[in-house]
Amino acid sequence: MSDPILPGATLGVLGSGQLGRMFAIAARRLGYRVHVYSPDVDTPAGQVADREFSASYDDLEQLAEFARSVDVVTFEFENVPATVTDCIQEHCPVYPSGHVLAVAQNRIREKTMLRDAGLAVPEFREIRSAAELRAGLLEIGVPSVVKCASWGYDGKGQAVIRDLDQVDEIWKTLATDQAILEQFVEFECEVSVVGARNCRGDFVHYGPFRNSHSNHILDVTVCPSGLPDDVNERAVEMARTIFNCLDVVGVLCVEMFVSKHGKILINEIAPRPHNSGHLTIDAHKTCQFEQQVRAICGLPPGDTGQHADAAMANILGDVWESGEPCWESLLACDVKLHLYGKGKARAGRKMGHITALADSIKDADRIVRAARDRLVNK
Ligand code: AMP
């Protein structure tokens, strides 16, 4: 077993968005240095890092220089080619490792792994042509959801099929050579479990968080979930099984659907901190980003105790539509504001989030939504 990587060392992050920013803030609080790598400049993570590498993920020379400058690498953006992790691994460890990344990057591999581990997933088929899509629909039925097997996020690259007549048009729009067809799940709610595990196998978790989406993008998360204890416990056990099966070192999020009768089906996994875990910064003794630091450095996990019921609301670029949002009005509320330092606001772009703590999730949910409304109601 390798020695822990102690404060004073340098941690590398692949990707430079808000997840990297919040990781870097947690790492620097613990006395680490942080280098980030992505094709962009003046990024959310780069703004708070010690060094920002701006080069393409194909630039193996720059990647090697980045890897030589750090003691360990993690990522906040999992859609990097396998050549990237192979190149970095020649110089320093990468967590979670390449095989976890490979499973999470492809929805067929992901669902197959989950099913083989004995975990429930929506019924699915691999699809490689319009003819296979039609055949799959005849087996699974309508409505169904078809998704590109790779590179999708926040509902991009997917469509709900309600009628067999839509097959040719939808297949053309997806413009992919590999997709997954899934049974449409009539869920009661969506939940997620964020876990962290170090190389000694010490495992901690948060949640389940209860998530509501708007236009396929996470809108509001509350914790605790308000679901019965046995549902919460099963969700956590499913997450623990995934960590053990894949021997995950680092942070990983499991997104799940819960039916009216408490049945849980896994939707997907993300091998990094997750938007639904952002409320842990304000609501928990140790946040998901500090757990990422501890896990990849081989340190003991932090206490995941929760201070109070909590809710988190995302701030999307849409609130800039009629000018600068009214920050003074928001900041007069009893909430915590987190902004990611992104220059350009675009509709649907995640610009920040707000967290509220209260005596109940109902109150926290109400407070956080009311605070967000103040950004546009001048
Ligand atoms: P994904 O990109 O797989 O996370 O999907 C984005 C969102 O689409 C999910 O959070 C769900 O709200 C919805 N969704 C995805 N897959 C299904 C499904 N099989 N049945 C019903 N809704 C789904």
Tab-separated table of C-alpha atoms and ligand atoms in Angstrom:
chain	number	residue	atom	x	y	z
A	1	MET	CA	0.000	0.000	0.000
A	2	SER	CA	1.409	3.378	-0.958
A	3	ASP	CA	2.136	6.071	1.638
A	4	PRO	CA	-0.467	8.827	2.049
A	5	ILE	CA	0.021	11.991	0.041
A	6	LEU	CA	0.295	14.661	2.707
A	7	PRO	CA	-0.560	18.393	2.766
A	8	GLY	CA	2.097	20.367	0.908
A	9	ALA	CA	1.946	17.945	-2.044
A	10	THR	CA	0.468	18.965	-5.403
A	11	LEU	CA	-2.827	17.534	-6.649
A	12	GLY	CA	-3.727	17.495	-10.354
A	13	VAL	CA	-7.225	17.856	-11.784
A	14	LEU	CA	-8.298	16.979	-15.315
A	15	GLY	CA	-11.040	19.355	-16.373
A	16	SER	CA	-11.451	22.868	-15.084
A	17	GLY	CA	-15.129	23.584	-14.440
A	18	GLN	CA	-16.978	24.209	-11.194
A	19	LEU	CA	-16.314	20.732	-9.793
A	20	GLY	CA	-12.578	21.327	-10.181
A	21	ARG	CA	-12.944	24.768	-8.613
A	22	MET	CA	-14.671	23.446	-5.494
A	23	PHE	CA	-12.131	20.583	-5.304
A	24	ALA	CA	-9.268	23.090	-5.529
A	25	ILE	CA	-10.776	25.256	-2.785
A	26	ALA	CA	-11.100	22.205	-0.484
A	27	ALA	CA	-7.563	21.052	-1.338
A	28	ARG	CA	-6.008	24.465	-0.689
A	29	ARG	CA	-7.815	24.741	2.641
A	30	LEU	CA	-6.006	21.532	3.596
A	31	GLY	CA	-2.662	22.991	2.509
A	32	TYR	CA	-2.237	21.249	-0.853
A	33	ARG	CA	-1.197	22.876	-4.096
A	34	VAL	CA	-3.432	22.344	-7.135
A	35	HIS	CA	-2.665	22.175	-10.867
A	36	VAL	CA	-5.529	21.927	-13.360
A	37	TYR	CA	-5.500	20.795	-16.984
A	38	SER	CA	-8.044	21.528	-19.726
A	39	PRO	CA	-8.109	23.060	-23.208
A	40	ASP	CA	-9.457	26.369	-21.841
A	41	VAL	CA	-8.031	29.469	-20.142
A	42	ASP	CA	-9.198	31.528	-17.150
A	43	THR	CA	-11.415	28.652	-16.099
A	44	PRO	CA	-13.488	28.264	-12.907
A	45	ALA	CA	-10.868	25.841	-11.516
A	46	GLY	CA	-7.874	27.612	-13.044
A	47	GLN	CA	-8.835	30.861	-11.273
A	48	VAL	CA	-8.297	29.258	-7.862
A	49	ALA	CA	-5.462	26.840	-8.758
A	50	ASP	CA	-1.710	27.333	-8.371
A	51	ARG	CA	-1.179	26.523	-12.027
A	52	GLU	CA	-3.467	26.227	-15.040
A	53	PHE	CA	-2.322	24.050	-17.950
A	54	SER	CA	-4.206	25.026	-21.107
A	55	ALA	CA	-3.720	22.371	-23.767
A	56	SER	CA	-5.691	19.791	-25.669
A	57	TYR	CA	-6.367	16.337	-24.225
A	58	ASP	CA	-4.483	14.964	-27.282
A	59	ASP	CA	-1.296	16.831	-26.405
A	60	LEU	CA	0.646	13.985	-24.789
A	61	GLU	CA	3.711	16.167	-24.195
A	62	GLN	CA	1.770	18.737	-22.181
A	63	LEU	CA	-0.097	15.956	-20.379
A	64	ALA	CA	3.211	14.369	-19.395
A	65	GLU	CA	4.522	17.712	-18.141
A	66	PHE	CA	1.324	18.197	-16.131
A	67	ALA	CA	1.633	14.660	-14.676
A	68	ARG	CA	5.290	15.239	-13.739
A	69	SER	CA	4.314	18.420	-11.882
A	70	VAL	CA	1.843	16.700	-9.505
A	71	ASP	CA	1.764	13.817	-6.991
A	72	VAL	CA	-1.647	12.385	-7.944
A	73	VAL	CA	-4.336	13.165	-10.516
A	74	THR	CA	-8.123	13.101	-10.264
A	75	PHE	CA	-10.743	14.478	-12.612
A	76	GLU	CA	-13.881	16.499	-12.643
A	77	PHE	CA	-14.674	15.776	-16.280
A	78	GLU	CA	-14.810	12.077	-17.083
A	79	ASN	CA	-15.118	12.233	-20.852
A	80	VAL	CA	-11.402	12.151	-21.542
A	81	PRO	CA	-9.906	9.550	-23.905
A	82	ALA	CA	-8.216	6.489	-22.365
A	83	THR	CA	-4.901	7.716	-23.839
A	84	VAL	CA	-5.018	10.568	-21.302
A	85	THR	CA	-5.134	8.356	-18.220
A	86	ASP	CA	-2.594	5.923	-19.780
A	87	CYS	CA	-0.169	8.802	-20.357
A	88	ILE	CA	-0.595	10.230	-16.846
A	89	GLN	CA	-0.295	6.839	-15.166
A	90	GLU	CA	3.276	6.569	-16.423
A	91	HIS	CA	4.170	9.405	-14.049
A	92	CYS	CA	1.725	9.325	-11.125
A	93	PRO	CA	-1.459	7.597	-9.903
A	94	VAL	CA	-4.894	8.570	-11.287
A	95	TYR	CA	-8.058	8.109	-9.184
A	96	PRO	CA	-10.628	6.828	-9.938
A	97	SER	CA	-8.614	4.615	-12.267
A	98	GLY	CA	-8.984	4.192	-16.015
A	99	HIS	CA	-11.233	1.109	-15.825
A	100	VAL	CA	-13.823	3.019	-13.737
A	101	LEU	CA	-13.704	5.817	-16.285
A	102	ALA	CA	-14.176	3.372	-19.161
A	103	VAL	CA	-17.321	1.914	-17.555
A	104	ALA	CA	-18.814	5.325	-16.773
A	105	GLN	CA	-18.093	6.672	-20.272
A	106	ASN	CA	-20.260	4.172	-22.087
A	107	ARG	CA	-23.887	3.541	-21.152
A	108	ILE	CA	-23.868	-0.042	-22.511
A	109	ARG	CA	-20.770	-1.017	-20.510
A	110	GLU	CA	-22.206	0.805	-17.488
A	111	LYS	CA	-25.636	-0.889	-17.506
A	112	THR	CA	-24.075	-4.295	-18.281
A	113	MET	CA	-21.670	-3.954	-15.330
A	114	LEU	CA	-24.523	-2.942	-13.017
A	115	ARG	CA	-26.739	-5.819	-14.157
A	116	ASP	CA	-23.853	-8.305	-13.803
A	117	ALA	CA	-23.309	-7.016	-10.252
A	118	GLY	CA	-26.910	-8.034	-9.474
A	119	LEU	CA	-28.176	-4.424	-9.348
A	120	ALA	CA	-31.528	-3.431	-10.853
A	121	VAL	CA	-31.440	-1.209	-13.969
A	122	PRO	CA	-34.168	-0.276	-16.472
A	123	GLU	CA	-34.561	-2.927	-19.172
A	124	PHE	CA	-32.197	-2.008	-22.019
A	125	ARG	CA	-30.868	-3.012	-25.457
A	126	GLU	CA	-27.783	-2.026	-27.407
A	127	ILE	CA	-28.789	-0.293	-30.650
A	128	ARG	CA	-26.598	0.173	-33.735
A	129	SER	CA	-29.122	1.045	-36.486
A	130	ALA	CA	-32.651	2.273	-37.131
A	131	ALA	CA	-33.667	-1.358	-37.781
A	132	GLU	CA	-32.312	-2.432	-34.380
A	133	LEU	CA	-34.094	0.527	-32.780
A	134	ARG	CA	-37.401	-0.598	-34.290
A	135	ALA	CA	-36.803	-4.205	-33.179
A	136	GLY	CA	-35.845	-3.050	-29.671
A	137	LEU	CA	-38.987	-0.951	-29.388
A	138	LEU	CA	-41.139	-3.918	-30.325
A	139	GLU	CA	-39.580	-5.815	-27.400
A	140	ILE	CA	-39.428	-3.064	-24.772
A	141	GLY	CA	-42.518	-1.139	-25.863
A	142	VAL	CA	-43.321	2.578	-25.965
A	143	PRO	CA	-42.626	4.970	-24.447
A	144	SER	CA	-38.885	4.227	-24.327
A	145	VAL	CA	-35.802	6.396	-24.058
A	146	VAL	CA	-32.953	6.173	-26.562
A	147	LYS	CA	-29.593	7.671	-25.609
A	148	CYS	CA	-26.235	7.929	-27.345
A	149	ALA	CA	-23.981	5.377	-25.651
A	150	SER	CA	-21.184	7.908	-25.083
A	151	TRP	CA	-20.598	11.597	-24.389
A	152	GLY	CA	-24.126	12.482	-23.204
A	153	TYR	CA	-24.931	14.614	-20.160
A	154	ASP	CA	-27.829	16.676	-18.782
A	155	GLY	CA	-30.254	14.993	-21.179
A	156	LYS	CA	-28.164	15.796	-24.284
A	157	GLY	CA	-28.062	13.113	-26.986
A	158	GLN	CA	-31.276	11.420	-25.931
A	159	ALA	CA	-34.940	11.267	-26.914
A	160	VAL	CA	-38.177	9.753	-25.677
A	161	ILE	CA	-39.871	7.614	-28.332
A	162	ARG	CA	-43.631	7.439	-28.038
A	163	ASP	CA	-44.451	6.108	-31.496
A	164	LEU	CA	-42.767	3.648	-33.861
A	165	ASP	CA	-43.220	6.204	-36.662
A	166	GLN	CA	-40.569	8.389	-34.984
A	167	VAL	CA	-37.801	5.789	-35.327
A	168	ASP	CA	-36.080	6.949	-38.542
A	169	GLU	CA	-36.186	10.634	-37.645
A	170	ILE	CA	-34.889	10.106	-34.088
A	171	TRP	CA	-32.113	7.754	-35.212
A	172	LYS	CA	-30.988	10.374	-37.741
A	173	THR	CA	-31.036	13.158	-35.136
A	174	LEU	CA	-28.952	11.140	-32.671
A	175	ALA	CA	-26.259	10.788	-35.377
A	176	THR	CA	-24.445	8.005	-33.529
A	177	ASP	CA	-23.297	4.477	-34.336
A	178	GLN	CA	-24.016	3.130	-30.842
A	179	ALA	CA	-26.984	3.900	-28.612
A	180	ILE	CA	-28.874	2.387	-25.720
A	181	LEU	CA	-32.633	1.879	-25.710
A	182	GLU	CA	-34.135	1.923	-22.227
A	183	GLN	CA	-37.554	1.230	-20.831
A	184	PHE	CA	-39.198	4.549	-19.826
A	185	VAL	CA	-39.341	4.466	-16.035
A	186	GLU	CA	-42.464	5.951	-14.409
A	187	PHE	CA	-40.535	6.970	-11.321
A	188	GLU	CA	-41.888	8.609	-8.192
A	189	CYS	CA	-38.647	10.495	-7.633
A	190	GLU	CA	-34.953	10.604	-8.504
A	191	VAL	CA	-32.266	10.175	-5.863
A	192	SER	CA	-28.488	10.035	-5.795
A	193	VAL	CA	-25.891	8.667	-3.422
A	194	VAL	CA	-22.425	10.230	-3.390
A	195	GLY	CA	-19.758	8.001	-1.892
A	196	ALA	CA	-16.032	8.237	-1.274
A	197	ARG	CA	-13.508	5.422	-0.799
A	198	ASN	CA	-9.769	5.452	-0.201
A	199	CYS	CA	-7.203	2.839	-1.238
A	200	ARG	CA	-7.653	0.993	2.082
A	201	GLY	CA	-11.334	0.483	1.256
A	202	ASP	CA	-12.681	2.937	3.870
A	203	PHE	CA	-16.080	3.988	2.518
A	204	VAL	CA	-18.354	6.893	3.470
A	205	HIS	CA	-21.505	8.173	1.834
A	206	TYR	CA	-24.006	11.030	1.761
A	207	GLY	CA	-27.677	10.871	1.055
A	208	PRO	CA	-29.566	9.645	-0.707
A	209	PHE	CA	-30.204	13.135	-1.980
A	210	ARG	CA	-33.608	13.740	-3.542
A	211	ASN	CA	-33.331	15.532	-6.886
A	212	SER	CA	-35.770	17.415	-9.081
A	213	HIS	CA	-34.866	18.297	-12.649
A	214	SER	CA	-36.022	20.950	-15.060
A	215	ASN	CA	-35.367	20.448	-18.795
A	216	HIS	CA	-33.203	17.406	-17.877
A	217	ILE	CA	-30.901	19.636	-15.787
A	218	LEU	CA	-30.725	19.281	-12.006
A	219	ASP	CA	-32.798	22.069	-10.472
A	220	VAL	CA	-33.186	21.456	-6.723
A	221	THR	CA	-31.707	18.852	-4.346
A	222	VAL	CA	-32.853	18.199	-0.781
A	223	CYS	CA	-31.249	16.109	1.955
A	224	PRO	CA	-32.392	14.000	3.744
A	225	SER	CA	-34.538	12.477	1.033
A	226	GLY	CA	-37.767	12.192	3.018
A	227	LEU	CA	-38.080	8.577	1.779
A	228	PRO	CA	-38.603	5.608	4.138
A	229	ASP	CA	-35.472	4.326	5.911
A	230	ASP	CA	-35.499	0.982	4.107
A	231	VAL	CA	-35.429	2.726	0.689
A	232	ASN	CA	-32.565	4.961	1.807
A	233	GLU	CA	-30.629	1.982	3.139
A	234	ARG	CA	-31.089	-0.031	-0.066
A	235	ALA	CA	-29.909	2.931	-2.156
A	236	VAL	CA	-26.740	3.201	-0.073
A	237	GLU	CA	-26.106	-0.550	-0.259
A	238	MET	CA	-26.409	-0.421	-4.051
A	239	ALA	CA	-23.836	2.375	-4.138
A	240	ARG	CA	-21.521	0.435	-1.805
A	241	THR	CA	-21.760	-2.598	-4.113
A	242	ILE	CA	-20.641	-0.478	-7.077
A	243	PHE	CA	-17.654	0.919	-5.160
A	244	ASN	CA	-16.576	-2.604	-4.200
A	245	CYS	CA	-17.205	-4.173	-7.634
A	246	LEU	CA	-15.201	-1.503	-9.443
A	247	ASP	CA	-12.682	-1.066	-6.603
A	248	VAL	CA	-13.288	2.685	-6.808
A	249	VAL	CA	-10.746	4.999	-5.164
A	250	GLY	CA	-12.092	8.551	-5.121
A	251	VAL	CA	-15.603	9.964	-5.249
A	252	LEU	CA	-18.450	8.545	-7.314
A	253	CYS	CA	-22.144	9.388	-7.591
A	254	VAL	CA	-24.913	6.890	-8.318
A	255	GLU	CA	-28.136	8.292	-9.793
A	256	MET	CA	-31.285	6.240	-9.284
A	257	PHE	CA	-35.021	6.172	-9.975
A	258	VAL	CA	-37.388	5.248	-7.127
A	259	SER	CA	-40.831	3.859	-7.995
A	260	LYS	CA	-44.064	4.488	-6.086
A	261	HIS	CA	-43.567	1.135	-4.345
A	262	GLY	CA	-39.982	1.875	-3.321
A	263	LYS	CA	-38.286	-0.159	-6.052
A	264	ILE	CA	-34.901	1.319	-7.023
A	265	LEU	CA	-33.456	1.231	-10.548
A	266	ILE	CA	-30.003	2.675	-11.246
A	267	ASN	CA	-29.895	5.279	-14.011
A	268	GLU	CA	-26.185	6.068	-14.192
A	269	ILE	CA	-22.920	6.566	-12.361
A	270	ALA	CA	-20.547	9.541	-12.427
A	271	PRO	CA	-16.977	8.870	-11.206
A	272	ARG	CA	-16.539	12.272	-9.500
A	273	PRO	CA	-18.318	14.682	-7.149
A	274	HIS	CA	-21.808	15.509	-8.322
A	275	ASN	CA	-24.059	18.553	-8.568
A	276	SER	CA	-26.486	16.916	-6.119
A	277	GLY	CA	-23.667	16.804	-3.539
A	278	HIS	CA	-22.964	20.545	-3.597
A	279	LEU	CA	-25.090	21.114	-0.507
A	280	THR	CA	-22.529	19.085	1.501
A	281	ILE	CA	-20.280	22.193	1.484
A	282	ASP	CA	-22.669	24.014	3.810
A	283	ALA	CA	-24.746	21.204	5.319
A	284	HIS	CA	-22.195	18.527	6.249
A	285	LYS	CA	-19.162	18.317	8.514
A	286	THR	CA	-16.987	17.280	5.553
A	287	CYS	CA	-17.994	18.159	1.998
A	288	GLN	CA	-17.802	15.870	-1.051
A	289	PHE	CA	-14.784	17.782	-2.392
A	290	GLU	CA	-12.771	17.348	0.790
A	291	GLN	CA	-13.659	13.639	0.646
A	292	GLN	CA	-12.235	13.573	-2.892
A	293	VAL	CA	-8.982	15.088	-1.599
A	294	ARG	CA	-8.815	12.653	1.321
A	295	ALA	CA	-9.694	9.595	-0.805
A	296	ILE	CA	-7.145	10.197	-3.572
A	297	CYS	CA	-4.450	11.047	-1.003
A	298	GLY	CA	-5.005	7.828	0.971
A	299	LEU	CA	-6.176	9.699	4.081
A	300	PRO	CA	-9.017	8.705	6.423
A	301	PRO	CA	-12.458	9.845	5.190
A	302	GLY	CA	-14.059	12.794	6.990
A	303	ASP	CA	-17.220	12.736	9.103
A	304	THR	CA	-20.316	12.932	6.886
A	305	GLY	CA	-22.615	14.122	9.715
A	306	GLN	CA	-25.230	16.680	8.622
A	307	HIS	CA	-25.769	19.950	10.533
A	308	ALA	CA	-29.407	20.507	9.492
A	309	ASP	CA	-31.931	19.671	6.782
A	310	ALA	CA	-30.793	21.296	3.554
A	311	ALA	CA	-31.756	22.272	0.024
A	312	MET	CA	-29.657	23.374	-2.940
A	313	ALA	CA	-30.920	25.254	-6.009
A	314	ASN	CA	-28.847	25.666	-9.153
A	315	ILE	CA	-28.387	29.095	-10.704
A	316	LEU	CA	-28.406	28.788	-14.491
A	317	GLY	CA	-27.383	31.381	-17.061
A	318	ASP	CA	-31.077	31.977	-17.759
A	319	VAL	CA	-31.284	34.391	-14.808
A	320	TRP	CA	-29.041	36.834	-16.707
A	321	GLU	CA	-31.623	37.095	-19.494
A	322	SER	CA	-32.823	40.569	-18.530
A	323	GLY	CA	-29.532	41.871	-17.172
A	324	GLU	CA	-27.368	41.390	-14.095
A	325	PRO	CA	-29.165	39.314	-11.447
A	326	CYS	CA	-30.083	41.101	-8.223
A	327	TRP	CA	-27.328	39.744	-5.940
A	328	GLU	CA	-28.027	42.205	-3.093
A	329	SER	CA	-31.579	40.954	-2.825
A	330	LEU	CA	-30.433	37.319	-2.727
A	331	LEU	CA	-27.673	38.022	-0.215
A	332	ALA	CA	-30.193	39.598	2.169
A	333	CYS	CA	-31.622	36.059	2.609
A	334	ASP	CA	-30.307	33.436	5.031
A	335	VAL	CA	-28.683	31.314	2.306
A	336	LYS	CA	-25.174	30.567	1.060
A	337	LEU	CA	-24.280	31.717	-2.447
A	338	HIS	CA	-21.644	29.930	-4.556
A	339	LEU	CA	-20.674	31.378	-7.935
A	340	TYR	CA	-18.273	29.622	-10.291
A	341	GLY	CA	-16.494	32.581	-11.896
A	342	LYS	CA	-17.782	31.839	-15.403
A	343	GLY	CA	-17.512	34.793	-17.746
A	344	LYS	CA	-20.384	34.208	-20.126
A	345	ALA	CA	-23.902	33.375	-18.988
A	346	ARG	CA	-25.825	31.187	-21.427
A	347	ALA	CA	-29.269	29.606	-21.036
A	348	GLY	CA	-28.873	26.234	-19.314
A	349	ARG	CA	-25.246	26.900	-18.255
A	350	LYS	CA	-24.542	26.166	-14.588
A	351	MET	CA	-23.264	29.471	-13.148
A	352	GLY	CA	-23.612	28.826	-9.403
A	353	HIS	CA	-25.813	27.443	-6.673
A	354	ILE	CA	-27.525	28.450	-3.428
A	355	THR	CA	-27.843	26.377	-0.260
A	356	ALA	CA	-30.323	26.823	2.587
A	357	LEU	CA	-30.414	25.040	5.957
A	358	ALA	CA	-33.661	24.728	7.936
A	359	ASP	CA	-35.574	22.545	10.399
A	360	SER	CA	-37.207	20.556	7.594
A	361	ILE	CA	-36.509	19.834	3.933
A	362	LYS	CA	-39.837	21.476	3.106
A	363	ASP	CA	-38.685	24.758	4.666
A	364	ALA	CA	-35.190	24.512	3.172
A	365	ASP	CA	-36.713	23.878	-0.267
A	366	ARG	CA	-39.053	26.878	0.090
A	367	ILE	CA	-36.272	29.203	1.305
A	368	VAL	CA	-33.830	28.286	-1.446
A	369	ARG	CA	-36.398	28.691	-4.232
A	370	ALA	CA	-37.633	32.026	-2.834
A	371	ALA	CA	-34.052	33.284	-2.599
A	372	ARG	CA	-33.378	32.299	-6.202
A	373	ASP	CA	-36.577	34.031	-7.366
A	374	ARG	CA	-35.177	37.268	-5.920
A	375	LEU	CA	-32.417	37.219	-8.539
A	376	VAL	CA	-34.897	38.108	-11.267
A	377	ASN	CA	-37.779	39.760	-9.400
A	378	LYS	CA	-36.312	43.228	-8.986
B	1	AMP	P1	-29.375	10.923	-17.974
B	1	AMP	O1	-28.637	11.733	-18.984
B	1	AMP	O2	-29.373	9.454	-18.244
B	1	AMP	O3	-28.967	11.246	-16.563
B	1	AMP	O4	-30.896	11.412	-18.073
B	1	AMP	C1	-31.307	12.709	-17.737
B	1	AMP	C2	-32.688	12.698	-17.142
B	1	AMP	O5	-33.634	12.141	-18.086
B	1	AMP	C3	-32.826	11.812	-15.899
B	1	AMP	O6	-32.421	12.496	-14.736
B	1	AMP	C4	-34.321	11.506	-15.926
B	1	AMP	O7	-35.069	12.606	-15.423
B	1	AMP	C5	-34.619	11.348	-17.405
B	1	AMP	N1	-34.461	9.914	-17.798
B	1	AMP	C6	-33.331	9.314	-18.206
B	1	AMP	N2	-33.512	8.008	-18.449
B	1	AMP	C7	-34.819	7.750	-18.194
B	1	AMP	C8	-35.636	6.567	-18.247
B	1	AMP	N3	-35.158	5.369	-18.649
B	1	AMP	N4	-36.945	6.691	-17.895
B	1	AMP	C9	-37.453	7.892	-17.510
B	1	AMP	N5	-36.739	9.043	-17.443
B	1	AMP	C10	-35.433	8.984	-17.776
